[in-house]
């Protein structure tokens, strides 16, 4: 085919991409240009390029805020705990489910455990606020009948992070379990037969066949979760926290929201957001690189 | 084969743990349902566990007559409709060219990077808000549909599916004189129905559940989609939503808790309704997306 004809054949393909290209240039690359707000005393009516340039003032202002260290600490602690718990529990649940004899029970349990994944944090938040209430909540009623004093799970700084981790695990473990179960079912059944002939019991089969069979996907999930070191979960925190537990529950994202959209401190809020985006860029890039190197996974 | 004593013990233990886990995931939803059908006083006293006490439909009749609930439900349906059209169209016509090899689309690599980079880095909340404000989308359904029409995950998902469609079909079509558009609509789409069903479900759930964009891009509460409306009434407990005294009287009769539960349940109902289909497709979806391209 000559070059001219080839080029002409390509034209429809470019036309197809064009709408998406225009949209991401406006709504994804536009905001990246808008990051200059972080270095400005931004006034919306003057626009991105008309506002006064203040250099690093916004960053200095942020660093001088008394709560900023605590917020960073909360973010990392919540995010990291979620990552670690989120890796172990689903693997264990998947292995346990695999040990169930009856397929019907297995499917019924699977169906139940990933239901919360599809409900939003607004719905789940509403439910949790209700059942965790210290006065009339279901959980505290049960604890009360066991003689335990009411616990204010969502209003006590000693309990808040714990509650956040547990409820997040509750929402998400079923979803991750499915991924591991899929890996288990793809293990070659001949391997088990060979192992049984060699006299291996169920534990040894799990240890020597099932787990190695899941190795790649476990590595992959671990590595990909690295990208979330600063994602403590805005949707969850925003729907569960309140001013009483800012001390343990305020994270970068909720802070940016309040500072930027409630207090209208656009410059400083953008500066905090930029910090998060930059750190995440590094971690996500590293995680994709490792996923490619260790698990042979490339996203495109 | 005879099971050993240890094995039987393990199986009972394993079974009980897993069943309680499953129960733990279902109970909260059942509890909400039970509360929503109970009388206000029983719910407030905390007597309701998993079965309605003093069965009544009053909280549902109250909610379904609430003008703000109904209007936000309408906004949600509109959002779903336009969101599906926009997202599906964009996903399909973008995934097709990107599924081509370098031979057919020489700058594919550049395009891919332009899309992938948005997954690595973003401008953050405030600049994004400012852009949407500048484009004049605030307070319109467009703000909830247009900026999220390009979803790189869905595009990659469908792209990988398209890649597995045999090249020979396309070549045969080309020989018969078909162009790319015809090939896409006459060959690729009919062969991709399972993938399209998966993506349709994902997009629907995404739009139904999204609440934050509605909260910040809509200045007037009457423009809130249902999930944003629920966020304000169930979580924020904002009293400004109660507009007249008659409503306050009514509210004290049915009690906030049962009304809240009824709204929560109605908000989750569509998800529960499509759930059987969701779970069938989403395992497929996960494996679909992870096929190495």
XYZ file of C-alpha atoms in Angstrom:
593
model
C 0.000 0.000 0.000
C 1.385 3.411 -0.788
C 1.813 5.957 1.953
C -0.906 8.294 0.741
C -3.594 5.648 0.823
C -2.398 4.465 4.218
C -2.698 7.950 5.625
C -6.182 8.282 4.225
C -7.164 5.001 5.874
C -5.978 6.431 9.193
C -8.174 9.521 9.101
C -11.350 7.876 10.530
C -9.303 6.526 13.432
C -8.101 10.018 14.343
C -11.642 11.341 14.065
C -12.828 8.638 16.479
C -10.232 9.589 19.068
C -10.839 13.315 18.707
C -13.848 13.724 21.074
C -12.137 11.902 23.943
C -8.949 13.814 23.257
C -10.710 17.173 23.424
C -12.477 16.177 26.651
C -9.356 15.058 28.486
C -7.424 18.085 27.294
C -10.100 20.320 28.814
C -10.995 18.356 31.943
C -7.751 16.555 32.776
C -4.944 18.625 31.267
C -6.749 21.915 31.911
C -6.617 21.400 35.686
C -2.933 20.507 35.404
C -2.346 23.972 33.953
C -4.563 25.286 36.733
C -2.029 24.025 39.253
C -0.362 27.444 38.967
C -3.047 28.513 41.456
C -0.731 26.934 44.019
C 1.782 29.699 43.373
C -0.714 32.535 43.251
C -2.954 34.615 45.387
C -5.780 33.313 43.250
C -8.856 35.369 42.633
C -11.449 33.516 40.492
C -12.562 36.601 38.566
C -8.979 37.320 37.490
C -8.398 33.774 36.215
C -5.399 31.438 36.246
C -3.083 33.881 34.534
C -4.314 37.188 35.900
C -3.909 36.487 39.616
C -0.919 37.702 41.582
C 2.137 35.427 41.630
C 3.333 34.765 45.177
C 5.950 32.074 44.645
C 6.112 29.594 47.480
C 4.064 31.650 49.962
C 1.139 29.222 49.899
C 3.442 26.322 50.730
C 5.025 28.286 53.587
C 1.565 29.118 54.884
C 0.551 25.453 54.801
C 3.695 24.333 56.607
C 3.024 26.899 59.310
C -0.412 25.421 60.008
C -0.416 23.521 63.300
C -2.522 20.578 62.079
C -0.661 19.754 58.911
C 1.660 17.134 60.458
C -1.233 15.363 62.093
C -3.187 15.338 58.822
C -0.236 13.849 56.950
C 0.228 11.271 59.672
C -3.473 10.319 59.662
C -3.406 9.964 55.871
C -0.389 7.667 55.816
C -1.456 5.586 58.818
C -4.981 5.010 57.515
C -3.860 4.382 53.941
C -1.029 2.005 54.855
C -3.115 -0.007 57.305
C -5.815 -0.343 54.672
C -3.255 -1.566 52.139
C -1.794 -4.189 54.480
C -5.127 -5.460 55.813
C -6.559 -5.355 52.313
C -3.839 -7.698 51.097
C -3.966 -10.354 53.805
C -7.652 -10.842 54.478
C -8.803 -11.492 50.898
C -6.052 -14.079 50.348
C -7.082 -15.916 53.498
C -10.779 -15.722 52.655
C -10.149 -16.939 49.111
C -8.179 -19.930 50.412
C -10.917 -20.697 52.949
C -13.635 -20.461 50.328
C -11.665 -22.816 48.131
C -11.786 -25.410 50.922
C -15.591 -25.457 50.945
C -16.953 -28.644 49.493
C -20.299 -27.451 48.216
C -20.292 -25.127 45.218
C -23.705 -23.747 46.114
C -22.588 -22.582 49.554
C -19.453 -21.149 48.029
C -21.431 -19.123 45.547
C -23.933 -17.934 48.140
C -21.126 -16.711 50.385
C -19.337 -15.017 47.509
C -22.527 -13.270 46.485
C -22.996 -11.896 49.984
C -19.473 -10.723 50.663
C -19.047 -8.420 47.724
C -22.405 -6.717 47.989
C -21.030 -3.819 50.081
C -18.454 -3.088 47.373
C -21.197 -1.891 45.028
C -22.918 0.375 47.515
C -21.603 3.911 47.855
C -20.124 5.344 51.030
C -23.176 7.592 51.295
C -25.417 4.551 51.691
C -22.959 2.655 53.874
C -22.137 5.794 55.860
C -25.820 6.307 56.577
C -26.149 2.715 57.729
C -22.992 2.832 59.849
C -23.851 6.097 61.565
C -27.094 4.429 62.559
C -25.890 1.009 63.708
C -22.771 2.371 65.442
C -24.618 5.056 67.395
C -23.764 4.887 71.121
C -27.326 5.462 72.279
C -29.566 3.472 69.949
C -27.171 1.645 67.620
C -27.489 -2.055 66.995
C -23.826 -2.803 67.705
C -23.840 -1.054 71.058
C -27.071 -2.843 71.995
C -25.281 -6.146 71.511
C -22.192 -4.952 73.349
C -24.457 -3.644 76.091
C -26.083 -7.031 76.579
C -22.562 -8.409 77.073
C -21.945 -5.792 79.738
C -19.742 -3.498 77.660
C -20.108 0.269 78.110
C -21.390 2.026 74.972
C -18.595 2.899 72.546
C -18.827 6.026 70.406
C -17.121 4.436 67.392
C -17.447 7.479 65.132
C -17.050 10.146 67.782
C -14.112 8.977 69.864
C -10.544 9.615 68.740
C -9.393 6.365 70.353
C -11.794 4.363 68.197
C -12.222 6.314 64.995
C -9.276 5.009 62.928
C -10.000 1.465 64.034
C -13.609 1.859 62.908
C -12.503 3.315 59.574
C -10.171 0.381 58.877
C -12.713 -2.247 59.907
C -15.567 -0.757 57.914
C -13.382 -0.317 54.849
C -12.269 -3.921 55.090
C -15.897 -4.916 55.419
C -16.759 -3.024 52.225
C -13.848 -4.144 50.078
C -12.585 -7.587 51.126
C -15.184 -9.467 49.101
C -14.205 -7.729 45.904
C -10.506 -8.546 46.253
C -11.375 -12.103 47.278
C -12.948 -12.692 43.867
C -9.723 -11.764 42.130
C -7.782 -14.315 44.170
C -10.457 -16.958 43.727
C -10.184 -16.503 39.969
C -6.453 -17.145 40.287
C -7.081 -20.290 42.337
C -9.516 -21.746 39.809
C -6.957 -21.272 37.064
C -4.463 -23.572 38.811
C -3.955 -26.765 36.803
C -5.985 -29.559 38.532
C -3.407 -32.139 37.426
C -0.993 -30.658 39.935
C -3.332 -31.550 42.809
C -3.804 -35.073 41.534
C -0.046 -35.536 41.315
C 0.335 -34.162 44.844
C -2.318 -36.535 46.212
C -0.507 -39.455 44.616
C 2.641 -38.261 46.357
C 0.722 -38.258 49.651
C 0.425 -34.515 50.231
C -2.404 -33.473 52.577
C -4.618 -30.388 52.120
C -2.267 -28.058 53.984
C 0.698 -29.118 51.893
C -1.368 -28.832 48.714
C -2.355 -25.300 49.697
C 1.199 -24.370 50.586
C 2.947 -25.972 47.623
C 0.402 -25.644 44.823
C -2.378 -23.142 45.505
C -0.251 -20.357 47.003
C 2.487 -20.563 44.354
C -0.308 -20.530 41.771
C -1.543 -17.243 43.263
C 1.930 -15.762 43.564
C 1.807 -13.559 40.484
C -1.558 -12.050 41.289
C -0.581 -11.454 44.929
C 2.582 -9.674 43.853
C 0.586 -7.693 41.328
C -2.046 -6.583 43.841
C 0.630 -5.665 46.395
C 2.589 -3.638 43.926
C -0.431 -1.850 42.470
C -1.721 -0.927 45.925
C 1.525 1.040 46.450
C 0.038 3.799 44.348
C -2.508 4.427 47.087
C -0.116 5.440 49.897
C -1.762 8.830 50.150
C -5.280 7.649 49.331
C -6.801 7.203 52.739
C -10.268 7.162 51.175
C -11.981 10.507 50.799
C -15.451 9.082 50.175
C -15.367 7.033 53.340
C -13.838 9.626 55.645
C -16.038 12.423 54.374
C -19.150 10.419 55.159
C -18.017 9.120 58.532
C -16.036 11.888 60.180
C -17.140 14.935 62.134
C -15.300 17.799 63.851
C -14.850 15.803 67.071
C -12.596 13.284 65.322
C -10.631 15.640 63.037
C -7.640 14.861 65.235
C -7.517 11.257 64.001
C -9.760 11.342 60.950
C -8.795 14.418 58.971
C -6.821 13.415 55.876
C -5.214 15.344 53.022
C -8.269 15.088 50.770
C -10.829 16.185 53.344
C -8.500 18.997 54.396
C -8.142 20.194 50.786
C -11.916 20.144 50.419
C -12.563 22.228 53.517
C -9.685 24.619 52.938
C -10.478 25.113 49.255
C -14.194 24.820 48.748
C -15.508 25.808 52.178
C -12.947 28.421 53.309
C -12.193 29.517 49.710
C -8.433 29.476 50.333
C -7.800 28.380 46.761
C -4.031 28.872 46.637
C -3.090 26.945 49.796
C -5.605 24.165 49.046
C -4.185 23.703 45.551
C -0.680 23.635 47.033
C -1.645 20.743 49.326
C -3.335 18.971 46.419
C -0.226 19.422 44.282
C 1.916 17.869 46.987
C -0.368 14.846 47.052
C -0.486 14.537 43.271
C 3.300 14.687 42.986
C 3.938 12.069 45.662
C 1.249 9.843 44.126
C 2.794 10.279 40.665
C 6.056 8.859 41.963
C 4.418 5.942 43.764
C 2.040 5.042 40.947
C 4.853 5.175 38.384
C 7.043 2.957 40.539
C 4.139 0.561 41.108
C 3.413 0.258 37.367
C 7.102 -0.238 36.676
C 7.348 -2.981 39.324
C 4.114 -4.590 38.124
C 5.638 -4.855 34.677
C 8.985 -6.175 35.950
C 7.730 -8.574 38.647
C 4.407 -9.779 37.313
C 4.673 -9.124 33.603
C 1.669 -6.843 33.792
C 1.439 -3.771 31.656
C -1.618 -1.579 31.757
C -1.645 -0.914 28.042
C -11.858 -41.124 50.971
C -12.566 -40.985 54.675
C -12.075 -37.597 56.272
C -9.802 -37.336 59.282
C -11.089 -35.917 62.549
C -8.923 -32.841 62.116
C -10.322 -32.276 58.657
C -13.919 -32.455 59.879
C -13.138 -30.053 62.697
C -11.483 -27.694 60.240
C -14.419 -27.849 57.848
C -16.937 -26.985 60.542
C -14.763 -24.128 61.764
C -14.136 -22.851 58.240
C -17.799 -23.071 57.345
C -18.930 -21.153 60.426
C -16.375 -18.374 59.919
C -17.316 -17.897 56.278
C -21.039 -17.970 56.934
C -20.712 -15.364 59.692
C -18.691 -13.183 57.339
C -21.424 -13.425 54.727
C -24.029 -12.623 57.374
C -22.003 -9.611 58.494
C -22.141 -8.255 54.962
C -25.903 -8.710 54.654
C -27.163 -7.806 58.136
C -26.692 -4.042 57.956
C -28.806 -3.865 54.804
C -31.509 -6.080 56.341
C -31.425 -4.000 59.507
C -32.027 -0.818 57.512
C -34.912 -2.468 55.720
C -36.412 -3.595 59.037
C -36.060 -0.122 60.560
C -37.660 1.513 57.526
C -40.797 -0.596 57.998
C -40.983 -0.049 61.768
C -42.779 2.613 63.744
C -40.790 5.661 64.700
C -40.922 5.034 68.420
C -39.745 1.425 68.170
C -36.867 2.452 65.933
C -35.841 5.333 68.166
C -35.822 3.048 71.199
C -33.533 0.661 69.325
C -35.893 -2.303 69.504
C -35.611 -3.139 65.843
C -32.981 -5.657 64.850
C -33.703 -7.718 61.763
C -37.485 -7.726 61.647
C -39.852 -4.717 61.594
C -41.487 -3.794 64.918
C -45.021 -2.314 64.644
C -45.026 -2.762 60.879
C -45.956 0.410 59.012
C -45.486 1.912 55.571
C -45.651 5.487 56.840
C -41.985 6.303 56.282
C -42.254 5.196 52.647
C -45.421 7.172 51.996
C -43.721 10.145 53.627
C -40.536 9.814 51.545
C -42.352 9.246 48.262
C -44.384 12.401 48.822
C -41.345 14.489 49.633
C -40.862 16.864 46.713
C -37.088 17.105 47.163
C -36.653 13.337 47.235
C -38.656 12.913 44.047
C -36.949 15.760 42.228
C -33.496 14.417 43.078
C -34.592 10.985 41.885
C -35.504 12.584 38.564
C -32.105 14.262 38.350
C -30.505 10.862 38.973
C -32.461 9.271 36.136
C -31.483 12.091 33.816
C -27.893 11.703 34.858
C -28.013 7.980 34.236
C -29.530 8.450 30.789
C -27.134 11.120 29.529
C -24.198 9.572 31.358
C -24.713 6.223 29.669
C -25.017 7.794 26.236
C -21.930 9.964 26.672
C -19.698 7.382 28.362
C -20.626 4.467 26.118
C -20.185 6.446 22.925
C -16.840 7.852 23.975
C -15.584 4.514 25.280
C -16.506 2.675 22.079
C -15.163 5.149 19.562
C -11.955 5.641 21.551
C -11.263 1.991 22.304
C -11.541 0.996 18.648
C -8.688 3.081 17.213
C -6.495 2.400 20.256
C -6.947 -1.333 19.752
C -5.214 -1.034 16.383
C -1.567 -1.858 15.976
C 1.146 0.644 15.169
C 0.853 -0.361 11.519
C -2.709 0.962 11.283
C -2.318 3.980 13.542
C 1.229 5.211 13.610
C 0.948 7.641 16.481
C -0.946 5.174 18.679
C 1.892 5.325 21.209
C 1.477 9.065 21.648
C -2.302 8.783 22.042
C -1.912 6.010 24.601
C 0.442 8.128 26.653
C -1.855 11.126 26.564
C -4.562 8.910 28.081
C -2.384 6.958 30.502
C -0.809 10.080 31.939
C -4.207 11.142 33.293
C -4.152 8.004 35.437
C -0.778 8.932 36.900
C -1.261 12.597 37.598
C -4.134 15.004 38.088
C -4.627 18.666 38.750
C -6.403 18.098 42.026
C -9.734 19.219 43.392
C -9.498 22.997 43.216
C -8.136 23.456 39.663
C -10.647 20.869 38.379
C -13.463 22.753 40.053
C -12.240 26.016 38.530
C -12.103 24.525 35.017
C -15.639 23.218 35.311
C -16.734 26.597 36.566
C -14.997 28.296 33.634
C -16.708 26.016 31.118
C -20.061 27.181 32.469
C -21.197 23.696 33.395
C -21.979 24.473 37.046
C -25.582 23.775 37.979
C -26.244 21.779 34.836
C -26.471 18.055 34.273
C -23.475 18.461 31.950
C -21.169 18.921 34.951
C -22.056 15.412 36.121
C -21.826 13.760 32.707
C -19.283 15.447 30.439
C -16.113 15.629 32.582
C -16.360 11.930 33.471
C -17.356 10.720 29.995
C -13.764 9.686 29.299
C -12.926 6.851 31.656
C -9.524 5.444 30.837
C -10.169 2.179 32.714
C -13.259 1.412 30.671
C -11.441 2.347 27.478
C -8.582 -0.050 28.300
C -11.098 -2.746 29.218
C -12.875 -2.525 25.877
C -9.622 -1.994 23.971
C -8.282 -5.294 25.285
C -11.497 -6.995 24.288
C -11.325 -5.514 20.783
C -7.729 -6.696 20.459
C -8.817 -10.307 20.801
C -11.229 -10.090 17.882
C -9.625 -11.990 14.971
C -7.896 -9.695 12.504
C -9.101 -11.801 9.579
C -12.688 -10.573 10.053
C -11.588 -6.990 9.708
C -9.397 -7.731 6.689
C -12.284 -9.477 4.959
C -14.485 -6.452 5.615
C -11.848 -4.111 4.207
C -11.599 -6.172 1.039
C -15.357 -5.852 0.675
C -14.867 -2.110 0.787
C -15.927 -1.382 4.370
C -14.280 1.520 6.183
C -13.355 1.743 9.864
C -16.766 3.049 10.948
C -18.595 0.217 9.236
C -16.152 -2.322 10.638
C -16.610 -0.953 14.132
C -20.410 -0.982 14.040
C -21.028 -4.036 11.878
C -18.287 -6.372 13.093
C -16.720 -5.243 16.365
C -19.795 -4.165 18.296
C -21.946 -7.249 17.621
C -19.030 -9.418 18.742
C -18.472 -7.390 21.908
C -21.886 -7.589 23.521
C -20.635 -9.253 26.747
C -17.960 -6.601 27.166
C -20.438 -3.834 26.390
C -22.904 -5.245 28.931
C -20.170 -5.261 31.568
C -19.177 -1.690 30.821
C -22.804 -0.523 30.720
C -23.344 -1.939 34.193
C -20.150 -0.381 35.532
C -21.034 3.014 34.087
C -24.564 2.810 35.525
C -23.312 1.926 38.995
C -20.725 4.676 38.780
C -23.323 7.300 37.904
C -25.874 6.093 40.409
C -23.358 6.082 43.242
C -21.489 9.306 42.474
C -22.368 11.946 45.017
C -19.432 14.306 45.489
C -19.543 15.943 42.067
C -23.235 16.677 42.524
C -22.496 18.210 45.895
C -19.857 20.632 44.628
C -20.946 21.361 41.050
C -24.593 21.968 41.870
C -25.199 25.162 43.793
C -28.923 24.659 44.142
C -30.108 21.636 46.122
C -32.983 21.027 43.698
C -30.329 20.069 41.133
C -28.791 17.397 43.357
C -28.918 13.823 42.096
C -30.291 11.325 44.597
C -26.941 10.244 46.041
C -25.908 13.845 46.730
C -29.316 14.565 48.214
C -28.972 11.514 50.455
C -25.530 12.647 51.485
C -27.023 15.894 52.731
C -30.037 14.416 54.515
C -28.617 11.166 55.830
C -25.098 12.227 56.687
C -25.083 15.981 57.117
C -28.499 16.216 58.764
C -29.010 19.662 57.316
C -32.210 21.204 58.640
C -32.470 23.745 55.841
C -33.927 21.011 53.693
C -37.108 21.003 55.680
C -39.034 23.798 54.071
C -42.289 24.154 55.931
C -43.636 23.515 59.407
C -46.059 20.866 58.236
C -43.066 18.790 57.259
C -41.505 19.170 60.702
C -44.733 17.929 62.292
C -44.837 14.983 59.938
C -41.179 14.273 60.646
C -41.727 14.117 64.375
C -44.498 11.597 63.827
C -42.546 9.170 61.660
C -39.236 9.850 63.403
C -36.042 10.726 61.570
C -34.550 7.298 61.883
C -37.171 5.348 59.961
C -37.396 8.017 57.259
C -33.637 7.981 56.909
C -33.634 4.212 56.623
C -36.359 4.292 53.999
C -34.336 6.771 51.948
C -31.160 4.745 52.327
C -32.949 1.642 51.198
C -34.568 3.340 48.214
C -31.165 4.772 47.270
C -29.604 1.316 47.316
C -32.529 -0.424 45.640
C -31.419 -0.012 42.001
C -28.001 -1.426 42.873
C -29.613 -4.371 44.646
C -31.834 -4.883 41.598
C -28.969 -5.103 39.110
C -26.719 -6.932 41.550
C -27.343 -10.441 40.174
C -26.218 -9.233 36.747
C -23.389 -7.222 38.197
C -21.808 -10.152 39.896
C -22.083 -12.329 36.839
C -20.296 -9.777 34.700
C -17.824 -8.232 36.975
C -15.554 -11.238 37.382
C -15.519 -11.279 33.615
C -14.779 -7.583 33.659
C -11.816 -7.980 35.969
C -10.274 -10.712 33.845
C -11.089 -8.784 30.697
C -9.163 -5.765 31.852
C -6.143 -7.706 32.938
C -5.532 -9.417 29.613
C -2.091 -8.270 28.694
C -2.226 -5.952 25.689
